[in-house]
Tab-separated table of N, CA, C and O and ligand atoms in Angstrom:
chain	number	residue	atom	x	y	z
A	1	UNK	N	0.843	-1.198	0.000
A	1	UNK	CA	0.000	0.000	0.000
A	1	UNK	C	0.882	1.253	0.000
A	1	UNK	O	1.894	1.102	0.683
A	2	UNK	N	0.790	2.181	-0.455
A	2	UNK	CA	1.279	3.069	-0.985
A	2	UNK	C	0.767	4.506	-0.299
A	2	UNK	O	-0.330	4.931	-0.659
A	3	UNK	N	1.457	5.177	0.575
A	3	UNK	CA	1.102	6.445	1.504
A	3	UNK	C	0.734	7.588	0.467
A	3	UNK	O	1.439	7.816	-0.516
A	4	UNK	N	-0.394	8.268	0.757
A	4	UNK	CA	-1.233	8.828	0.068
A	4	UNK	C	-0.412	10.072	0.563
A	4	UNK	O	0.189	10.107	1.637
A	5	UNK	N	-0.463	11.050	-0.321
A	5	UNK	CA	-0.129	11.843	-0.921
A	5	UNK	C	-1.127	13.469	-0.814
A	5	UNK	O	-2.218	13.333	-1.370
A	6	UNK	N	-0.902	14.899	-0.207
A	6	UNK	CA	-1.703	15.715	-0.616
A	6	UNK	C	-1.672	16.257	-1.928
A	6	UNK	O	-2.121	17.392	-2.095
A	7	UNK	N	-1.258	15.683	-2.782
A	7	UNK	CA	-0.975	16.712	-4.077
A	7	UNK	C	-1.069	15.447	-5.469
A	7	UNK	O	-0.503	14.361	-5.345
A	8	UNK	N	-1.596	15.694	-6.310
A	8	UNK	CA	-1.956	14.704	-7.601
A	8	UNK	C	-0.800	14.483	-8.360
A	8	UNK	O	-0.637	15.383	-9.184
A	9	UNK	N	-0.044	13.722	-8.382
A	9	UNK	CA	0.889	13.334	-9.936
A	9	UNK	C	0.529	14.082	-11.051
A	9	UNK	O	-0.546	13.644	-11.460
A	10	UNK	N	0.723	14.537	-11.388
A	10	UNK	CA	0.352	14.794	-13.206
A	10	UNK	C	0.295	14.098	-13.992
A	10	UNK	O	-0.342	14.554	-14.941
A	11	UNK	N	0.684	13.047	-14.149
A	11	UNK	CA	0.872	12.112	-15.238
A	11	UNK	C	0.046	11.089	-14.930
A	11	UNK	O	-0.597	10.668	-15.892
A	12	UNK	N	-0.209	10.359	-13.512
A	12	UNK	CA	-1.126	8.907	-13.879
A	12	UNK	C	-2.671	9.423	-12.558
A	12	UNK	O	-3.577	8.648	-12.251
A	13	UNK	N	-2.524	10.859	-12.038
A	13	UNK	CA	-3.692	11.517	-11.481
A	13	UNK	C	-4.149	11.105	-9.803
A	13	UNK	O	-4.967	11.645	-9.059
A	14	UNK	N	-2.919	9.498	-9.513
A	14	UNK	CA	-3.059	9.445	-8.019
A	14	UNK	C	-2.400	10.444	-7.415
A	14	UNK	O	-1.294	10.916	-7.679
A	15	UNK	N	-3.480	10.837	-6.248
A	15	UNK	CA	-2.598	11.296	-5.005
A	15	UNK	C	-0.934	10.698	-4.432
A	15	UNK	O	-0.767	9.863	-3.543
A	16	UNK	N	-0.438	11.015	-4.791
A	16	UNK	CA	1.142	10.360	-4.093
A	16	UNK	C	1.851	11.743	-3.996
A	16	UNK	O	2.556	11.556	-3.004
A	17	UNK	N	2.001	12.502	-4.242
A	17	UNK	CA	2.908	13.528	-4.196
A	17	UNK	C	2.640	14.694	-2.563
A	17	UNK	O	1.695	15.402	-2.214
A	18	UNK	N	4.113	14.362	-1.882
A	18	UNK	CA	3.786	15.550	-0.693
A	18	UNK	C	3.324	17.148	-0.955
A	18	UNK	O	2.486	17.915	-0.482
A	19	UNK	N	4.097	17.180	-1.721
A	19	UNK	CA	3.292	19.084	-2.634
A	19	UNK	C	4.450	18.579	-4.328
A	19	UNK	O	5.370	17.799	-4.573
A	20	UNK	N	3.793	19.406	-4.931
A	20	UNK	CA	3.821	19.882	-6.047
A	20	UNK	C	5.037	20.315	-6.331
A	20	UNK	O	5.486	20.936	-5.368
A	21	UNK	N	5.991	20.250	-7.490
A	21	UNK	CA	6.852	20.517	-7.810
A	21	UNK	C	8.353	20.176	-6.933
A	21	UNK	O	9.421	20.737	-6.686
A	22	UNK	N	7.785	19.117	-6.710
A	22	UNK	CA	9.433	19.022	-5.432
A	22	UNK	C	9.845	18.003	-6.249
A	22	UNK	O	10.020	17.014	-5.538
A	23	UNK	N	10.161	17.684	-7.764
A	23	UNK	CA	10.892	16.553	-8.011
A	23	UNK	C	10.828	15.041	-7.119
A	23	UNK	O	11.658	14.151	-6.930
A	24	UNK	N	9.530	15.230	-6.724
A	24	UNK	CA	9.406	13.843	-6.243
A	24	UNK	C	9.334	12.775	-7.365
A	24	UNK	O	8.873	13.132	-8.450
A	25	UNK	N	9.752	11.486	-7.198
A	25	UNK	CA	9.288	10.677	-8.366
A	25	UNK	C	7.927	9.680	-7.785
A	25	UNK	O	7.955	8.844	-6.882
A	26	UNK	N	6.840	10.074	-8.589
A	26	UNK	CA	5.407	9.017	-8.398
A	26	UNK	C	6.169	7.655	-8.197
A	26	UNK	O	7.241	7.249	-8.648
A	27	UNK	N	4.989	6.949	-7.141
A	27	UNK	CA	5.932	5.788	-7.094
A	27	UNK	C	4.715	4.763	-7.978
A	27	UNK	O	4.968	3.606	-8.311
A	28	UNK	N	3.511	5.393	-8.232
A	28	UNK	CA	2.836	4.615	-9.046
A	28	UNK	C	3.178	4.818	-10.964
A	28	UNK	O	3.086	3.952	-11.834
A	29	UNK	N	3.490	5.971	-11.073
A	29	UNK	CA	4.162	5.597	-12.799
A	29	UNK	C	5.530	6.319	-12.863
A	29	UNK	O	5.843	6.744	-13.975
A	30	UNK	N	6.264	6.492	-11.990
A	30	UNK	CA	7.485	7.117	-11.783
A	30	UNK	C	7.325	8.068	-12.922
A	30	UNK	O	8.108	8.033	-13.872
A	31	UNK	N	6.608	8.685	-12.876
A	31	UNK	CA	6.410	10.457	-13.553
A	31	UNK	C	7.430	11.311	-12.490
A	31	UNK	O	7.106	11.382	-11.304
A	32	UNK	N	8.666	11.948	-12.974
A	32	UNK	CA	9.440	13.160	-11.762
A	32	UNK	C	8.605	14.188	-12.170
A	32	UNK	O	8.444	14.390	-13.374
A	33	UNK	N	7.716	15.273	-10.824
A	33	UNK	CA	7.420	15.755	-10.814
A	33	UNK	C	7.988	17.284	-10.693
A	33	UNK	O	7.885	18.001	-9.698
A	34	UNK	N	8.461	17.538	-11.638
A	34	UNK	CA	9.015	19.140	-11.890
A	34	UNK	C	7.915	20.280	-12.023
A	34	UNK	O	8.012	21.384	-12.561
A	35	UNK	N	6.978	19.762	-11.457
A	35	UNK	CA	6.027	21.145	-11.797
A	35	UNK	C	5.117	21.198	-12.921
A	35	UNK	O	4.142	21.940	-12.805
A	36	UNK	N	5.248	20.627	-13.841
A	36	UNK	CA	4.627	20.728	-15.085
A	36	UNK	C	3.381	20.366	-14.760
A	36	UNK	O	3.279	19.398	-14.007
A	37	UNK	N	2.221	20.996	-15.204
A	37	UNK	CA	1.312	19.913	-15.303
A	37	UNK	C	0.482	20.098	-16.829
A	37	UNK	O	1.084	20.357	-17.871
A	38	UNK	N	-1.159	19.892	-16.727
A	38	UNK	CA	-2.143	19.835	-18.149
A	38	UNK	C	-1.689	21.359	-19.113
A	38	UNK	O	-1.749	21.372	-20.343
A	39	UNK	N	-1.303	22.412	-18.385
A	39	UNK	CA	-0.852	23.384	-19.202
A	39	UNK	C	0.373	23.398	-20.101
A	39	UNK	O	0.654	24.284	-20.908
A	40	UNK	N	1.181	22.100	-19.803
A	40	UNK	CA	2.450	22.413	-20.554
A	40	UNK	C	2.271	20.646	-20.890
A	40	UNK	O	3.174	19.977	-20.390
A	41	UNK	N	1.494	20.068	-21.465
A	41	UNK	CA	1.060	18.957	-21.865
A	41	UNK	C	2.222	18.486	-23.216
A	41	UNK	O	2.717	17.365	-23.330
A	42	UNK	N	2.400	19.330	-23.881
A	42	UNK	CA	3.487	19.055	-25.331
A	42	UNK	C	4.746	19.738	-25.168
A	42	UNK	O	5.574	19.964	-26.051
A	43	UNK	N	4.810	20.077	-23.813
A	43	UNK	CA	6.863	20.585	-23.875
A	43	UNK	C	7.396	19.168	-23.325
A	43	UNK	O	6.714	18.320	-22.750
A	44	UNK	N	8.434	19.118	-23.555
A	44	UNK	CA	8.941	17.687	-23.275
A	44	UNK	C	9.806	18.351	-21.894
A	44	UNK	O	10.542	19.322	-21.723
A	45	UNK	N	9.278	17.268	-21.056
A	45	UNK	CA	9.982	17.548	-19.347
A	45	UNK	C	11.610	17.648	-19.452
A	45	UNK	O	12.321	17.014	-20.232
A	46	UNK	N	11.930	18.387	-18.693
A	46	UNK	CA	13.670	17.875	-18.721
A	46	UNK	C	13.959	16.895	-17.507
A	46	UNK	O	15.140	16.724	-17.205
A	47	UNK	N	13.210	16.396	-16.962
A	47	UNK	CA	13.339	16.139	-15.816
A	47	UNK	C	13.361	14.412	-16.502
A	47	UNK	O	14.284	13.600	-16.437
A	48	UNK	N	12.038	14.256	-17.126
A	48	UNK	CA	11.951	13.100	-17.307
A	48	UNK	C	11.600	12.575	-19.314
A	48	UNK	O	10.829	11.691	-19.686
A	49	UNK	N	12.481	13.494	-20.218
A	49	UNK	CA	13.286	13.538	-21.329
A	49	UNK	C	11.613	13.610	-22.065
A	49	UNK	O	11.517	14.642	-22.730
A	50	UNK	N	10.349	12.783	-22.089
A	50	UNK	CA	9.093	13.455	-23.029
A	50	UNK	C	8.628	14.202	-22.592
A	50	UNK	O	9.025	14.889	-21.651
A	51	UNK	N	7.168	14.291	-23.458
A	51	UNK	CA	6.024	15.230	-22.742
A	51	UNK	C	5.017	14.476	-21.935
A	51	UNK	O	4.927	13.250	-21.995
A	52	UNK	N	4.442	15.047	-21.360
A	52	UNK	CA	3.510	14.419	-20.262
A	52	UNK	C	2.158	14.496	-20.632
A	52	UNK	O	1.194	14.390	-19.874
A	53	UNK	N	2.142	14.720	-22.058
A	53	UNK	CA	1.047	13.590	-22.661
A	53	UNK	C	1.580	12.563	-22.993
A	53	UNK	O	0.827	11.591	-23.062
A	54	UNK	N	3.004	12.351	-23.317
A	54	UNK	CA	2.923	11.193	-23.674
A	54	UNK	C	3.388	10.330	-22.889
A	54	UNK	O	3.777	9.200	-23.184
A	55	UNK	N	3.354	11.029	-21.453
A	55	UNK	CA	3.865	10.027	-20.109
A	55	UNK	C	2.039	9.487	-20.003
A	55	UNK	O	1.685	8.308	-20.019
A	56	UNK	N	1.232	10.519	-19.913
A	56	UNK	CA	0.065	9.980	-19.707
A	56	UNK	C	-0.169	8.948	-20.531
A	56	UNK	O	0.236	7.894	-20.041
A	57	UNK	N	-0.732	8.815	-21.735
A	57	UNK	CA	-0.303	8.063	-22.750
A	57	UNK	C	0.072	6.344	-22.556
A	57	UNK	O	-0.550	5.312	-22.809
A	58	UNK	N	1.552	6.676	-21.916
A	58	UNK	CA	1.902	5.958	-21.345
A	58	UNK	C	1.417	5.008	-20.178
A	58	UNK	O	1.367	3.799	-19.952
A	59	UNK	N	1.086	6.201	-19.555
A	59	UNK	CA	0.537	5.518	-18.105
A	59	UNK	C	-0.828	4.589	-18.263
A	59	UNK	O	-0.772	3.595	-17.539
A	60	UNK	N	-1.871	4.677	-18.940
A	60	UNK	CA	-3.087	4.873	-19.608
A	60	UNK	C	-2.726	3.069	-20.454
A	60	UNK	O	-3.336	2.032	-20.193
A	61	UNK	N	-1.786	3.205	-21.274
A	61	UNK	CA	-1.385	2.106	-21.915
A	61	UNK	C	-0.658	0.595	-21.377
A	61	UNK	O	-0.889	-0.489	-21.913
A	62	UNK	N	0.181	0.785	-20.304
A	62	UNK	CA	1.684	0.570	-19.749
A	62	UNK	C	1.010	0.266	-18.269
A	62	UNK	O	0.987	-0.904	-17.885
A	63	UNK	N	0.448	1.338	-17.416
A	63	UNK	CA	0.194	1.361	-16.248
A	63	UNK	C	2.141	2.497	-15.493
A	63	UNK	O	2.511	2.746	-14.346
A	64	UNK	N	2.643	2.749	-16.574
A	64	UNK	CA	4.142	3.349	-16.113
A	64	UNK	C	3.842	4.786	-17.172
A	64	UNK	O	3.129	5.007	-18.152
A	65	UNK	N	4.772	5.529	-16.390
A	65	UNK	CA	5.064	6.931	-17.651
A	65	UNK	C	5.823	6.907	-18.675
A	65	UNK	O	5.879	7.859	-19.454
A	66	UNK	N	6.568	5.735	-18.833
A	66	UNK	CA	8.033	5.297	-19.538
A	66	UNK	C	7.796	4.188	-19.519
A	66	UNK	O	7.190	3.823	-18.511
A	67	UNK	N	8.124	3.119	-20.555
A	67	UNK	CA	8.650	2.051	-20.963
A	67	UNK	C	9.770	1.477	-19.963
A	67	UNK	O	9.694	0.434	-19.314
A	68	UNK	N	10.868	2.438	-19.993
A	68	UNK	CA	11.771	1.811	-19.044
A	68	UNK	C	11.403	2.059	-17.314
A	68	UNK	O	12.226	2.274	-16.425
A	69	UNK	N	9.707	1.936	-17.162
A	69	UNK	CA	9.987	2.021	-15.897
A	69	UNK	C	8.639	1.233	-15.438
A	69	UNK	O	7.958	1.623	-14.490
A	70	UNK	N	8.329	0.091	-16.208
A	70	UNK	CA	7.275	-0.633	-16.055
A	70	UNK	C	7.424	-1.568	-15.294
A	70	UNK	O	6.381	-2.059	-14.865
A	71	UNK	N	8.857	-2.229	-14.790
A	71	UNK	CA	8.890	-3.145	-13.737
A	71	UNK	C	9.440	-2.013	-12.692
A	71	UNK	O	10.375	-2.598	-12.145
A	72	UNK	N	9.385	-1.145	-12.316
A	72	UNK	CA	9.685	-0.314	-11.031
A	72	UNK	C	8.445	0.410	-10.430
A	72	UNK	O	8.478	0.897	-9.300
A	73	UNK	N	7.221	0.466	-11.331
A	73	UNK	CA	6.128	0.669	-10.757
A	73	UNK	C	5.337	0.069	-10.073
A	73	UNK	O	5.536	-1.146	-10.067
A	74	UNK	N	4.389	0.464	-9.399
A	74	UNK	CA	3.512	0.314	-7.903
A	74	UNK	C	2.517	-1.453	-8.763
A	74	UNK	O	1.683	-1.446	-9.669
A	75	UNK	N	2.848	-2.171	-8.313
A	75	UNK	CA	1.031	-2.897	-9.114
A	75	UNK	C	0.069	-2.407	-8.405
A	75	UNK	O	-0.048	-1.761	-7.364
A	76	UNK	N	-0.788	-2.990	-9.434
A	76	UNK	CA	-1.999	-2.981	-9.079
A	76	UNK	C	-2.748	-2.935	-7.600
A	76	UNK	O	-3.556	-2.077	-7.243
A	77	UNK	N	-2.273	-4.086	-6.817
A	77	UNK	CA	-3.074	-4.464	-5.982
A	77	UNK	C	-1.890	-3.091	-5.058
A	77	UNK	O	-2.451	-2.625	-4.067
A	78	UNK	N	-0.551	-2.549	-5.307
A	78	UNK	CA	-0.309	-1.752	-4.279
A	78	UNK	C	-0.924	-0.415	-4.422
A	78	UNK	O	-0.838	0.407	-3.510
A	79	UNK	N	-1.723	-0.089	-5.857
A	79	UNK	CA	-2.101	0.938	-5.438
A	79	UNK	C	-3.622	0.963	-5.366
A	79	UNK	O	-4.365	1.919	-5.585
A	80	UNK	N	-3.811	0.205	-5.153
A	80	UNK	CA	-5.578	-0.033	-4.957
A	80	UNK	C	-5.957	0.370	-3.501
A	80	UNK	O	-5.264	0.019	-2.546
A	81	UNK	N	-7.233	1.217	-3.351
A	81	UNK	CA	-7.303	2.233	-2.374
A	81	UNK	C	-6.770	3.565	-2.548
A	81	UNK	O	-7.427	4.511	-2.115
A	82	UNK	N	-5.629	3.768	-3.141
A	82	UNK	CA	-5.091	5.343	-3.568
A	82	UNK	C	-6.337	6.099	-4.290
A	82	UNK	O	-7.080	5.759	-5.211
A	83	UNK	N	-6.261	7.148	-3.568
A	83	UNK	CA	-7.113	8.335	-4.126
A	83	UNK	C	-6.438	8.537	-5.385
A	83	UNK	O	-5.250	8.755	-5.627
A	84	UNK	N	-7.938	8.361	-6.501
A	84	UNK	CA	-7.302	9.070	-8.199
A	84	UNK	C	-8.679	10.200	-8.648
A	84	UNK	O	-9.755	10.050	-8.068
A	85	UNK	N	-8.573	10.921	-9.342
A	85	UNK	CA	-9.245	11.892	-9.593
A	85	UNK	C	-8.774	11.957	-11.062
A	85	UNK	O	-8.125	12.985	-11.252
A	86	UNK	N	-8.877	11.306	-11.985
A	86	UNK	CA	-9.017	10.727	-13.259
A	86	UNK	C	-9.425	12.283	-14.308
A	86	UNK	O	-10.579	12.712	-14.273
A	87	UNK	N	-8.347	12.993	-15.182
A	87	UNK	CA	-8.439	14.438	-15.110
A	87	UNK	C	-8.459	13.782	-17.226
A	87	UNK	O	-7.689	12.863	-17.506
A	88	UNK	N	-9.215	14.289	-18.191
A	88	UNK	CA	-9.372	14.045	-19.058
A	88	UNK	C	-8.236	14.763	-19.768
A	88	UNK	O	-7.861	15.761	-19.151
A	89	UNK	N	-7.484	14.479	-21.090
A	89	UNK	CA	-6.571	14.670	-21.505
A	89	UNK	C	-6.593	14.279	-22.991
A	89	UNK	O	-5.530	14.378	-23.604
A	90	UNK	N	-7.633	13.868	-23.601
A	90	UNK	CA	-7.533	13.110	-24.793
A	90	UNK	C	-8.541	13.926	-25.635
A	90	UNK	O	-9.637	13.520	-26.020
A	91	UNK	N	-7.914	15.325	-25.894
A	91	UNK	CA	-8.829	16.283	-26.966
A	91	UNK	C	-7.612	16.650	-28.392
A	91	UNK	O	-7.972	17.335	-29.349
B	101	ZN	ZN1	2.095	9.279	-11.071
């Protein structure tokens, strides 16, 4: 189980993050959180080399933000119970 978070990931929309922009890395799609969020959807992160549509994308597809980070993410059953607030992205 996975300690909930006051602040939303950007990329896969669970609660995991202590606040916003602290370069935390999600431990459910290891999205590094530099701040970015739905407003800067097509700049590619420097933090974590795409854009965070296409980490979402990712996440959405994969259950990870990255390819190379699909066996380092949370399963299923660890993040079940995590608060998600499921934010639409596909216009
Ligand atoms: Zn995340």
């Amino acid at each position: 189980m996975i300690a909930e978070g006051r602040a939303q990931c950007p990329c896969c929309d669970y609660y995991t993050l202590r606040d916003r922009g602290g370069n935390e890395v999600c431990p459910v799609c290891y999205w590094e959180d530099d701040g970015a969020d739905l407003e800067a959807l097509d700049e590619v992160s420097p933090a974590n080399h795409i854009t965070l549509r296409s980490a979402r994308k990712n996440f959405e597809r994969l259950g990870a933000s990255d390819q190379a980070a699909v066996s380092l993410v949370a399963s299923a059953e660890e993040r079940d119970g995590l608060r998600r607030e499921q934010r639409a992205t596909y216009f």
